Coordinates of C-alpha atoms in Angstrom, one line a residue:
Chain A
M1 CA 121.0 122.5 71.2
S2 CA 121.7 120.6 68.3
G3 CA 121.0 117.1 67.4
L4 CA 124.6 116.3 67.1
E5 CA 125.0 118.0 70.9
L6 CA 121.8 116.3 72.6
L7 CA 123.5 112.9 70.6
T8 CA 127.1 113.6 72.0
W9 CA 125.2 114.3 75.9
A10 CA 122.8 110.9 75.3
R11 CA 126.2 108.7 74.5
G12 CA 128.4 110.0 77.7
P13 CA 126.8 111.8 80.4
G14 CA 123.5 110.9 80.0
L15 CA 124.4 107.0 79.6
A16 CA 126.1 107.3 82.7
L17 CA 123.1 108.9 84.6
A18 CA 121.0 106.6 83.4
L19 CA 122.9 103.5 83.7
A20 CA 124.0 104.7 87.5
I21 CA 120.2 105.6 88.3
G22 CA 119.1 102.5 87.2
L23 CA 121.6 100.0 88.7
F24 CA 120.9 102.2 92.2
G25 CA 117.7 101.8 91.6
I26 CA 117.8 98.2 91.6
V27 CA 119.8 97.7 94.0
L28 CA 117.8 99.9 96.3
R29 CA 114.4 97.4 95.2
V30 CA 116.2 94.0 96.1
F31 CA 117.0 95.7 99.5
E32 CA 113.6 96.6 100.0
I33 CA 112.3 93.3 99.2
Q34 CA 115.1 91.3 101.0
A35 CA 115.3 93.4 104.2
L36 CA 111.7 91.8 104.9
G37 CA 113.3 88.5 105.4
R38 CA 111.6 85.2 105.5
K39 CA 110.5 83.2 108.8
A40 CA 111.9 79.8 109.2
D41 CA 109.7 77.2 108.0
F42 CA 109.6 74.0 110.4
A43 CA 107.5 71.9 108.9
K44 CA 109.1 68.8 107.4
A45 CA 109.3 69.4 103.5
R46 CA 108.8 66.4 101.4
A47 CA 111.9 64.0 101.0
I48 CA 111.3 63.4 97.2
T49 CA 109.5 66.2 95.6
P50 CA 109.6 67.3 91.7
G51 CA 109.9 70.9 92.3
S52 CA 112.4 73.6 93.4
G53 CA 112.7 77.4 93.0
W54 CA 114.7 77.0 90.5
R55 CA 112.7 74.3 88.3
T56 CA 110.1 77.1 88.5
I57 CA 112.0 79.9 87.3
V58 CA 112.4 78.1 83.9
S59 CA 109.0 76.4 83.9
R60 CA 106.7 79.6 84.4
S61 CA 107.6 80.8 81.0
L62 CA 105.1 78.3 79.9
P63 CA 101.8 78.7 79.9
P64 CA 99.8 76.0 82.3
P65 CA 97.9 73.5 80.6
G66 CA 94.6 74.6 78.9
M67 CA 95.4 78.8 79.7
L68 CA 96.9 79.3 75.9
K69 CA 93.3 78.8 75.4
R70 CA 91.8 80.8 77.9
A71 CA 94.3 83.8 77.2
P72 CA 95.6 83.4 74.1
L73 CA 96.1 87.2 73.5
T74 CA 98.1 87.7 76.7
Y75 CA 100.1 84.9 76.2
L76 CA 101.0 85.3 71.8
G77 CA 101.2 88.8 72.7
G78 CA 103.8 88.2 75.7
Y79 CA 106.0 86.0 74.0
V80 CA 106.0 87.7 70.6
F81 CA 107.0 91.0 72.1
H82 CA 109.6 89.7 74.6
I83 CA 111.6 87.3 72.4
G84 CA 111.1 90.4 69.6
L85 CA 112.6 92.7 72.1
A86 CA 115.8 90.3 73.2
I87 CA 116.3 90.1 69.5
V88 CA 116.5 93.4 69.1
V89 CA 118.4 94.2 72.0
F90 CA 120.8 91.9 71.8
G91 CA 121.0 91.2 68.0
F92 CA 121.2 94.2 66.6
A93 CA 125.5 94.8 65.6
P94 CA 125.5 98.3 66.8
H95 CA 123.8 97.3 70.0
I96 CA 126.4 94.9 71.0
E97 CA 128.9 97.2 69.8
L98 CA 127.6 99.7 72.7
I99 CA 127.6 96.7 75.1
R100 CA 131.1 96.0 74.5
G101 CA 132.2 99.5 74.6
L102 CA 130.4 99.0 78.6
F103 CA 131.4 95.6 79.7
G104 CA 133.6 94.2 77.2
I105 CA 132.0 91.3 76.3
R106 CA 130.5 90.6 72.7
W107 CA 128.7 88.4 70.3
P108 CA 128.0 88.2 66.5
G109 CA 125.0 90.3 66.0
L110 CA 122.2 89.0 63.5
P111 CA 121.2 89.8 60.5
N112 CA 119.5 93.3 60.1
L113 CA 116.8 92.3 57.8
F114 CA 116.3 89.7 60.8
V115 CA 116.2 92.3 63.5
D116 CA 113.9 94.4 61.6
A117 CA 111.3 91.8 61.6
A118 CA 111.6 91.0 64.9
T119 CA 111.4 94.8 65.5
V120 CA 107.9 95.2 63.6
A121 CA 106.7 91.9 65.5
A122 CA 107.5 93.2 68.5
I123 CA 105.7 96.5 67.9
A124 CA 102.9 94.7 66.4
A125 CA 102.5 93.0 69.9
M126 CA 102.6 95.6 71.8
L127 CA 99.9 97.6 69.9
A128 CA 97.9 94.3 70.3
V129 CA 98.5 94.4 74.1
L130 CA 97.4 97.8 74.0
V131 CA 94.3 97.3 72.7
G132 CA 94.0 94.6 75.3
R133 CA 94.5 96.5 77.9
L134 CA 92.1 98.7 76.8
T135 CA 89.4 96.5 76.2
D136 CA 89.6 93.6 78.6
P137 CA 87.3 94.5 81.8
V138 CA 90.2 92.9 84.1
K139 CA 93.0 94.1 83.2
R140 CA 90.8 97.8 82.9
L141 CA 90.4 97.3 86.4
L142 CA 93.7 96.2 87.2
S143 CA 95.1 99.4 85.0
G144 CA 96.7 102.7 86.3
F145 CA 98.9 105.4 85.2
G146 CA 101.9 102.8 86.2
D147 CA 100.7 100.6 83.2
W148 CA 100.7 103.1 80.8
L149 CA 103.6 104.8 81.4
A150 CA 105.2 101.3 81.2
W151 CA 103.9 100.7 78.1
T152 CA 105.0 104.3 76.6
L153 CA 108.4 104.1 78.4
T154 CA 109.1 100.6 76.6
F155 CA 107.6 102.0 73.2
V156 CA 109.1 104.8 72.5
P157 CA 112.6 103.3 72.2
L158 CA 111.2 100.4 69.8
L159 CA 109.5 103.5 67.4
T160 CA 112.5 105.6 67.7
G161 CA 114.8 102.9 66.8
Y162 CA 112.9 101.2 63.8
A163 CA 112.4 105.6 62.7
A164 CA 116.6 106.0 62.7
F165 CA 117.1 102.2 61.4
H166 CA 114.9 103.3 58.1
H167 CA 115.9 107.0 58.2
L168 CA 112.3 108.0 58.4
M169 CA 113.3 111.5 59.8
E170 CA 115.4 113.8 58.1
N171 CA 117.3 114.5 60.8
Y172 CA 119.1 111.1 61.3
T173 CA 121.2 112.3 64.3
L174 CA 118.3 114.1 66.1
L175 CA 116.1 110.9 65.8
L176 CA 119.4 108.6 67.2
A177 CA 119.9 111.0 70.1
L178 CA 116.4 110.9 71.0
H179 CA 116.4 106.9 70.6
I180 CA 119.1 106.8 73.0
L181 CA 117.8 109.2 75.1
S182 CA 114.7 107.0 75.5
V183 CA 116.4 104.1 75.9
E184 CA 118.2 105.8 78.9
L185 CA 115.2 106.8 80.5
L186 CA 113.9 103.5 80.5
L187 CA 116.9 102.2 82.0
A188 CA 116.4 105.0 84.5
V189 CA 112.5 104.1 85.4
L190 CA 112.8 100.8 85.1
P191 CA 113.6 99.8 89.0
F192 CA 110.4 102.3 90.1
T193 CA 107.8 100.9 87.8
K194 CA 106.7 97.2 86.7
L195 CA 109.4 96.9 84.7
F196 CA 111.5 95.9 87.9
H197 CA 109.8 92.3 87.2
V198 CA 112.6 91.8 84.7
V199 CA 114.8 91.5 87.9
S200 CA 112.0 90.7 90.9
L201 CA 110.3 87.7 88.8
F202 CA 113.1 85.4 89.7
M203 CA 112.6 85.5 93.4
A204 CA 108.9 85.3 92.8
R205 CA 109.3 82.5 91.2
W206 CA 112.1 80.9 93.2
Y207 CA 109.9 81.7 96.1
N208 CA 106.8 80.0 94.8
G209 CA 108.4 77.3 93.3
D210 CA 110.3 76.5 96.9
I211 CA 107.1 77.2 98.8
A212 CA 105.3 74.5 96.2
A213 CA 108.3 71.8 96.4
K214 CA 108.4 71.7 99.9
K215 CA 105.3 70.2 99.4
G216 CA 105.9 68.1 96.9
V217 CA 104.3 69.7 94.1
A218 CA 106.3 70.9 90.4
A219 CA 104.3 74.5 90.9
Chain B
M1 CA 91.9 91.2 122.1
T2 CA 89.2 93.5 120.2
A3 CA 89.5 94.0 116.7
T4 CA 90.2 97.3 115.4
F5 CA 91.3 99.0 112.3
E6 CA 94.8 99.5 114.0
R7 CA 95.7 95.8 114.6
G8 CA 94.5 94.8 110.9
I9 CA 97.2 97.5 109.8
N10 CA 99.8 96.5 112.1
S11 CA 98.7 92.6 111.4
F12 CA 99.6 93.9 107.3
K13 CA 102.4 95.0 108.2
E14 CA 103.7 92.0 110.4
V15 CA 102.6 89.3 107.8
L16 CA 104.8 91.5 104.5
D17 CA 107.8 89.3 103.9
A18 CA 110.4 88.9 101.0
P19 CA 108.5 86.6 99.3
I20 CA 105.1 88.9 99.2
A21 CA 107.2 91.8 98.3
S22 CA 108.9 89.9 95.7
F23 CA 105.4 89.3 94.3
F24 CA 103.9 92.4 94.4
A25 CA 107.0 94.0 92.9
S26 CA 106.6 91.4 89.6
C27 CA 103.0 91.7 89.4
V28 CA 102.3 93.0 85.4
H29 CA 98.8 93.1 85.7
C30 CA 98.2 90.7 83.3
G31 CA 95.5 89.1 84.4
L32 CA 96.2 85.9 84.2
C33 CA 95.1 84.7 87.6
A34 CA 91.5 85.9 86.7
E35 CA 91.5 83.2 84.2
S36 CA 92.5 80.1 86.2
C37 CA 90.0 81.2 89.2
L38 CA 86.5 79.7 89.2
F39 CA 85.3 83.0 90.7
Y40 CA 85.9 84.7 87.6
T41 CA 85.7 82.5 85.0
E42 CA 82.5 81.7 86.0
T43 CA 81.0 84.9 86.8
G44 CA 82.9 86.9 84.1
D45 CA 83.0 89.9 87.0
P46 CA 86.5 91.4 87.0
Q47 CA 86.2 91.9 90.8
Y48 CA 87.2 88.8 91.7
T49 CA 90.3 88.6 89.9
P50 CA 93.1 87.5 92.5
I51 CA 95.7 90.3 92.8
H52 CA 92.7 92.7 92.7
K53 CA 91.6 90.7 96.0
L54 CA 94.8 92.0 98.0
E55 CA 94.8 95.6 96.8
P56 CA 94.8 97.1 100.0
L57 CA 97.9 94.6 101.5
R58 CA 99.8 95.8 98.4
R59 CA 98.9 99.3 99.0
T60 CA 100.2 98.4 102.8
W61 CA 103.1 97.1 101.5
F62 CA 103.9 100.1 98.9
Q63 CA 103.7 102.9 101.3
E64 CA 105.1 101.1 104.2
Y65 CA 107.7 99.0 102.8
T66 CA 109.5 100.6 99.4
L67 CA 111.0 104.4 99.2
L68 CA 108.9 105.5 96.2
G69 CA 105.4 104.4 97.9
K70 CA 106.8 106.4 101.2
L71 CA 107.3 109.7 98.6
A72 CA 103.8 108.5 97.3
K73 CA 102.0 109.1 100.3
L74 CA 103.4 112.1 101.6
A75 CA 102.8 113.8 98.3
G76 CA 99.4 112.4 98.5
L77 CA 99.4 110.1 95.3
S78 CA 98.9 106.9 97.1
K79 CA 95.8 106.6 99.4
P80 CA 95.9 105.3 102.9
V81 CA 94.1 102.3 103.5
T82 CA 90.9 102.6 105.3
D83 CA 88.7 100.6 107.3
D84 CA 85.8 101.3 105.3
E85 CA 87.8 99.9 102.2
L86 CA 88.3 96.9 104.5
A87 CA 85.1 96.3 104.7
A88 CA 84.5 96.5 100.9
W89 CA 87.3 93.8 100.7
E90 CA 85.7 91.2 103.3
P91 CA 83.5 89.4 100.3
L92 CA 86.5 89.7 98.1
V93 CA 89.0 88.1 100.5
Y94 CA 86.2 85.9 102.0
D95 CA 83.8 85.1 99.9
S96 CA 85.4 84.6 96.8
C97 CA 88.7 82.6 97.6
T98 CA 88.6 79.3 98.5
M99 CA 92.7 79.6 99.2
C100 CA 92.3 76.8 96.6
G101 CA 96.1 77.8 95.4
R102 CA 95.3 77.4 91.2
C103 CA 96.2 81.0 90.4
S104 CA 99.5 80.7 92.2
M105 CA 100.1 77.6 90.0
V106 CA 99.4 80.2 86.6
C107 CA 100.7 83.5 87.2
P108 CA 103.7 83.9 84.8
V109 CA 105.9 86.0 87.5
G110 CA 105.4 83.3 89.7
N111 CA 102.9 85.1 92.7
D112 CA 101.7 82.6 95.1
L113 CA 98.7 84.3 95.4
T114 CA 97.2 82.0 97.8
Y115 CA 100.0 82.6 100.0
M116 CA 99.2 86.5 99.9
I117 CA 95.6 85.7 100.6
R118 CA 95.8 83.7 103.6
K119 CA 98.4 86.1 105.5
M120 CA 96.2 88.7 104.2
R121 CA 93.4 87.4 106.2
E122 CA 95.2 87.7 109.5
G123 CA 94.5 91.6 109.0
M124 CA 91.1 90.9 107.8
A125 CA 90.3 89.5 111.2
A126 CA 92.4 91.7 113.0
S127 CA 90.6 94.2 111.9
G128 CA 86.9 93.0 112.7
H129 CA 86.5 92.1 108.7
A130 CA 85.9 88.6 108.8
P131 CA 82.7 86.8 107.6
E132 CA 80.1 86.2 110.6
G133 CA 79.9 82.6 110.1
L134 CA 83.5 81.9 110.7
V135 CA 84.1 83.8 113.6
T136 CA 81.5 82.1 115.1
A137 CA 82.8 78.8 114.2
T138 CA 86.1 80.0 115.1
T139 CA 84.8 80.8 118.7
R140 CA 82.9 78.1 118.9
A141 CA 85.9 75.8 118.4
I142 CA 88.2 77.3 120.8
T143 CA 85.2 76.8 123.6
S144 CA 83.8 73.8 123.0
G145 CA 86.8 72.2 121.0
S146 CA 85.0 71.6 117.7
P147 CA 83.6 74.4 115.1
A148 CA 80.4 72.7 114.6
G149 CA 80.3 72.3 118.5
V150 CA 80.3 68.6 118.3
K151 CA 81.2 67.2 121.6
W152 CA 83.3 63.8 122.7
V153 CA 79.5 62.7 123.7
T154 CA 79.0 63.0 119.9
V155 CA 82.2 60.9 118.7
Q156 CA 81.4 58.1 121.6
A157 CA 77.9 57.8 120.1
Q158 CA 79.6 57.3 116.7
I159 CA 82.5 54.8 118.2
R160 CA 79.7 52.7 119.4
R161 CA 77.9 52.7 116.6
M162 CA 81.1 51.5 114.3
E163 CA 82.1 49.4 116.9
K164 CA 78.7 47.5 116.7
Q165 CA 78.7 47.9 112.5
F166 CA 82.0 46.2 112.2
G167 CA 82.8 44.5 115.7
F168 CA 86.5 45.7 116.5
T169 CA 87.1 48.4 119.3
V170 CA 87.9 51.7 119.0
P171 CA 91.2 52.7 121.0
V172 CA 90.6 55.9 123.0
N173 CA 93.5 57.4 124.8
Q174 CA 96.3 54.9 124.2
A175 CA 99.4 55.4 124.5
N176 CA 102.7 54.2 122.5
V177 CA 100.4 53.8 119.4
D178 CA 101.7 53.8 115.9
Y179 CA 99.0 56.7 115.1
L180 CA 96.3 59.2 116.7
V181 CA 93.5 59.6 114.2
L182 CA 91.7 63.0 113.9
M183 CA 88.4 63.8 112.2
S184 CA 86.9 66.3 110.6
S185 CA 83.5 67.7 112.0
W186 CA 81.7 66.6 108.8
E187 CA 83.0 63.5 109.5
I188 CA 81.8 62.8 113.1
L189 CA 78.5 64.3 112.0
N190 CA 78.0 63.7 108.7
Y191 CA 80.1 60.7 107.2
P192 CA 80.8 58.2 110.7
E193 CA 81.6 55.7 108.3
Y194 CA 85.0 57.3 107.9
L195 CA 85.8 55.9 111.4
G196 CA 84.4 52.6 110.3
A197 CA 86.7 52.4 107.5
V198 CA 89.8 53.6 109.1
G199 CA 89.3 50.7 112.1
R200 CA 88.7 48.3 109.1
I201 CA 92.4 49.4 107.3
F202 CA 94.0 49.3 110.6
K203 CA 92.8 46.0 111.8
Q204 CA 93.9 44.4 108.6
A205 CA 97.3 46.0 108.7
G206 CA 98.0 45.2 112.5
A207 CA 98.6 48.9 112.7
T208 CA 98.2 50.3 116.5
W209 CA 96.0 53.8 116.8
T210 CA 93.7 55.5 118.9
L211 CA 91.8 58.5 119.1
S212 CA 92.1 61.1 121.9
E213 CA 89.3 62.7 124.1
T214 CA 90.9 66.0 124.0
A215 CA 92.4 66.1 120.3
Y216 CA 89.6 64.6 118.1
E217 CA 88.8 67.5 116.0
A218 CA 90.8 68.4 113.2
T219 CA 89.2 71.0 111.5
N220 CA 90.9 74.2 112.0
S221 CA 89.0 77.1 111.4
G222 CA 91.8 79.6 112.8
I223 CA 93.4 78.7 109.4
Q224 CA 90.4 79.8 107.5
I225 CA 90.0 83.1 109.2
G226 CA 93.5 83.8 109.2
A227 CA 93.8 83.8 113.3
S228 CA 96.8 82.3 114.0
D229 CA 96.7 82.7 117.8
L230 CA 93.1 80.8 117.5
A231 CA 94.7 78.4 114.6
R232 CA 97.6 77.4 117.3
E233 CA 95.0 76.7 120.1
L234 CA 93.3 74.3 118.4
V235 CA 96.9 72.9 116.8
A236 CA 98.3 73.0 120.5
R237 CA 95.9 70.4 121.4
I238 CA 97.0 67.9 119.0
V239 CA 100.4 68.7 119.8
K240 CA 99.6 68.3 123.2
A241 CA 97.6 65.2 123.0
A242 CA 100.2 63.4 120.0
E243 CA 102.8 63.9 122.8
E244 CA 101.2 62.9 125.9
L245 CA 100.5 59.5 123.9
K246 CA 103.6 59.2 122.5
V247 CA 102.1 58.1 119.1
K248 CA 104.6 58.0 116.3
C249 CA 102.0 59.7 113.7
V250 CA 99.3 62.2 113.4
I251 CA 96.5 61.1 110.7
S252 CA 95.0 64.1 108.9
P253 CA 91.4 63.0 108.1
E254 CA 89.8 63.5 104.7
C255 CA 90.1 67.0 104.9
G256 CA 91.9 69.9 103.3
H257 CA 92.3 72.6 105.4
A258 CA 92.7 70.6 108.3
Y259 CA 95.7 68.9 106.6
T260 CA 97.4 72.1 106.0
A261 CA 96.5 73.1 109.6
I262 CA 98.1 70.3 111.1
R263 CA 100.9 69.4 108.6
W264 CA 102.2 72.6 106.6
E265 CA 101.1 75.4 109.2
G266 CA 101.5 73.7 112.4
P267 CA 104.9 73.3 113.2
N268 CA 105.0 77.4 112.7
L269 CA 102.6 78.2 114.5
M270 CA 104.1 76.3 117.4
G271 CA 107.5 77.8 116.3
R272 CA 108.8 74.6 116.3
P273 CA 109.2 71.4 114.5
F274 CA 106.9 68.3 115.5
G275 CA 109.0 65.0 117.1
F276 CA 106.0 62.8 115.4
E277 CA 104.9 62.9 111.9
V278 CA 102.0 64.1 110.3
K279 CA 100.2 62.3 107.3
H280 CA 97.3 62.3 105.1
I281 CA 94.8 59.2 105.4
L282 CA 95.7 58.6 102.0
E283 CA 99.4 58.5 102.3
V284 CA 98.9 56.6 105.1
I285 CA 96.9 53.9 103.3
D286 CA 99.3 53.9 100.3
E287 CA 101.9 53.3 102.4
L288 CA 100.3 50.2 103.9
H289 CA 99.0 49.0 100.4
G290 CA 102.6 49.3 99.4
S291 CA 104.3 47.5 101.9
G292 CA 101.5 44.7 101.3
R293 CA 99.7 45.1 104.9
I294 CA 96.9 46.0 103.5
K295 CA 95.6 43.6 100.3
L296 CA 92.7 44.6 98.2
Q297 CA 90.2 42.6 96.5
G298 CA 87.3 43.0 93.8
S299 CA 86.6 46.1 91.8
I300 CA 83.9 49.1 91.0
D301 CA 82.5 48.2 87.5
K302 CA 81.7 51.5 86.7
P303 CA 83.3 54.5 85.1
L304 CA 84.2 56.6 87.8
T305 CA 86.5 59.8 88.3
Y306 CA 88.5 61.7 91.4
H307 CA 88.1 65.4 92.6
D308 CA 91.3 66.4 93.9
P309 CA 90.6 68.1 97.0
C310 CA 93.0 71.5 96.8
Q311 CA 94.9 71.5 99.9
I312 CA 95.8 67.7 99.9
S313 CA 96.2 67.7 95.8
R314 CA 97.4 71.1 95.1
R315 CA 98.8 72.6 98.4
G316 CA 99.5 69.4 99.7
G317 CA 101.4 66.9 97.1
V318 CA 99.4 63.8 97.4
Y319 CA 98.0 63.3 94.2
E320 CA 99.7 59.8 93.5
Q321 CA 98.4 58.0 96.2
P322 CA 94.5 58.3 95.5
R323 CA 95.3 57.1 91.7
A324 CA 97.5 54.4 92.8
L325 CA 94.6 53.2 94.6
L326 CA 91.7 54.0 92.4
K327 CA 93.7 52.5 89.2
E328 CA 93.3 49.7 91.1
L329 CA 90.4 49.1 92.4
A330 CA 88.3 51.2 89.5
P331 CA 89.4 49.8 86.0
Q332 CA 87.3 52.4 84.6
F333 CA 88.7 55.5 86.5
R334 CA 89.1 58.6 84.2
E335 CA 91.0 62.0 84.8
M336 CA 88.9 65.1 84.7
N337 CA 90.4 67.4 82.3
D338 CA 92.4 69.7 84.3
S339 CA 93.1 67.3 87.5
G340 CA 95.8 66.4 89.9
T341 CA 97.6 70.1 90.6
M342 CA 95.7 72.0 88.5
N343 CA 92.5 70.7 89.4
W344 CA 89.3 73.4 89.3
C345 CA 88.1 74.0 93.1
C346 CA 84.9 72.6 94.4
G347 CA 84.1 76.4 95.6
G348 CA 83.7 75.6 99.1
G349 CA 87.0 75.4 100.6
G350 CA 88.9 78.2 102.7
G351 CA 86.0 78.6 104.7
V352 CA 83.5 80.0 101.9
G353 CA 81.3 76.4 102.8
A354 CA 81.0 78.3 106.1
N355 CA 80.2 80.9 105.2
E356 CA 76.5 81.4 104.5
R357 CA 76.5 84.8 102.6
A358 CA 78.5 83.2 100.3
E359 CA 76.2 80.6 99.1
P360 CA 74.7 82.1 96.1
L361 CA 78.2 82.7 94.5
R362 CA 79.8 79.4 95.5
L363 CA 76.9 77.7 93.8
V364 CA 77.6 79.8 90.7
S365 CA 81.2 78.7 90.5
F366 CA 80.9 75.2 90.8
K367 CA 79.5 75.3 87.2
R368 CA 83.0 74.8 86.7
K369 CA 82.7 71.6 88.4
K370 CA 79.6 70.8 86.6
A371 CA 81.3 71.3 83.5
Q372 CA 84.2 68.9 84.4
I373 CA 82.0 66.0 85.6
E374 CA 79.7 66.6 82.3
E375 CA 82.5 66.6 79.8
L376 CA 83.5 63.3 81.6
G377 CA 80.0 61.3 81.5
V378 CA 80.7 59.7 85.0
D379 CA 77.9 59.6 87.5
T380 CA 80.5 58.6 90.4
L381 CA 82.5 60.8 91.9
V382 CA 85.3 60.1 94.4
T383 CA 87.1 62.3 96.8
A384 CA 89.6 62.3 100.2
C385 CA 87.9 65.5 101.8
A386 CA 84.6 65.6 103.7
N387 CA 84.5 69.6 103.1
C388 CA 84.4 69.0 99.1
R389 CA 81.7 66.0 99.3
V390 CA 79.4 68.2 101.2
I391 CA 79.9 71.4 99.2
I392 CA 79.8 69.1 96.3
E393 CA 76.6 66.7 97.2
E394 CA 74.7 70.2 97.8
A395 CA 75.6 71.5 94.5
L396 CA 74.7 68.3 93.0
E397 CA 71.5 68.6 94.5
H398 CA 70.8 71.8 93.3
Y399 CA 71.8 71.3 89.7
H400 CA 69.8 68.0 89.9
M401 CA 72.7 66.0 88.8
D402 CA 72.2 62.9 89.5
V403 CA 75.9 61.8 90.6
E404 CA 77.2 59.8 93.5
M405 CA 79.9 61.0 95.8
L406 CA 82.2 58.6 97.9
G407 CA 84.9 59.0 100.3
L408 CA 88.3 56.8 99.1
T409 CA 89.1 55.8 102.6
E410 CA 85.8 53.9 102.3
L411 CA 86.3 52.6 99.1
V412 CA 89.7 51.2 100.0
A413 CA 88.1 49.8 103.3
D414 CA 85.3 47.9 101.6
H415 CA 87.4 46.3 99.2
L416 CA 89.9 45.0 101.4
E417 CA 90.6 41.5 100.9
E418 CA 88.5 39.6 103.7
S419 CA 91.1 36.5 104.0
A420 CA 93.7 38.6 105.0
S421 CA 91.5 40.1 107.9

């Protein structure tokens, strides 16, 4: 299969397949969680409370007092990576074009130089958190195959995207095809790895905030 | 019922609900929960990472309630949970977790790890992997009415002492009163002045109250050990007394887990809402003070701080009331670093204090509180949980620290305006 054939497959059937698996996976995983249900709470909730599930969805994006100092690499690495990735995914003009083609919605893109810097920052942050994961005893204890897989699946699209943009390989078509395929693999596998947190954390944060809010605490 | 491994696993399956599934599904293994847990920060031992303490429960969820997990189990890629593993996890689930809830405030994906530990303990207890000290205390509570074996005659002796000292009558088994007052074992045995303080406060407020001969003990070790059936039996005694006596409100004493047991878990253990209110003593005092029914005078002329009992503050929502009272009583009141809902636990809640095996670890973990007190440079520590008080007093002794502990209810009673009495 030539680079062009691969690119054609990736843009057509490959994308459809990845989206179908990813979507099916998300629906399945959300169902698996919600099907377990939640018992009614008979304890009378406080009438006045500073908290709520919705509040925690937002507030948990910020480190609680004192925590940034305790784990600067985890927090800063996390912010730079997540924000950088969001800029790349939703700010790069060709990505917006793809989204417009799929869903018919569009917005203005960010300057290429800015997106490029965000890519470098996200790659650097990913390398930094990888070193953190390899060296920190707590993270090492918690890490398994799924963690290395999730890191790799996220890193390859960033790296191939960066390489394609800068034409770092002679065969640009093949490189672009590999970039698109790596993103498709990420989309298809996302619901079945810890990357599913992009969906489930909204539920987790909401439950946490709701449990605390009933007691009069903003969690 | 005999504890067996099967019962334990069945219990794990039973407690797994949508919140827990969303928590496990969201964990990204960032390790931040470790940084929020005093058992990790003070030892540096990664095994005390909160999410790691939940590993057997997580695998049960993964293998039983996810398609991928079921396939992984069939293919032999995910090991089944074993009895040996639960035995190995016992010290992690009971000795190194006070269910203080700090990790639940920190987890960036929003996992309420404490909620999960509480549920996991159900399976641990059902499989026979709960610490002996807690099992004994719970059995004793069921048979004698109190985990410490405190009998009504002991309470009667304290009643007589307090009546003699303060010159009021302690009402017993009185129906149609405002408040049913409960005590924890510690208050009956170590701090009877609590009863004296409550009596003095209610006398000035003109509030009607009673003790109950059948429900005087608020400590609920069923909650700590994770045995809902036993916890229900202990709560049921209080509910029965409150309903028979037709009281308006049941007052949880200065005891953290007692408050959680009766206020938040109680109605769920009984399977119905209560027809009476449940309040912590600080809520009641704050209301009586706010409505002018009690008046305070004088002040404590020395720097002091307040230790937030986790179950009352972070897991109970009572953090403004003690501050409102202390700001009036103590002009030199100072906050610790990390206070209120982000406080650090004393290290002995959630049954850890009743678990002898955990003592060396508990004393190491106290270094966090020690540092907080030393940073502030105060030598008076006020709190509102008799268990925190016992744990802290013991640790202060261990570290040769000259710090005085005070109970807030008692402090308020000592500063009631005399002319108003």
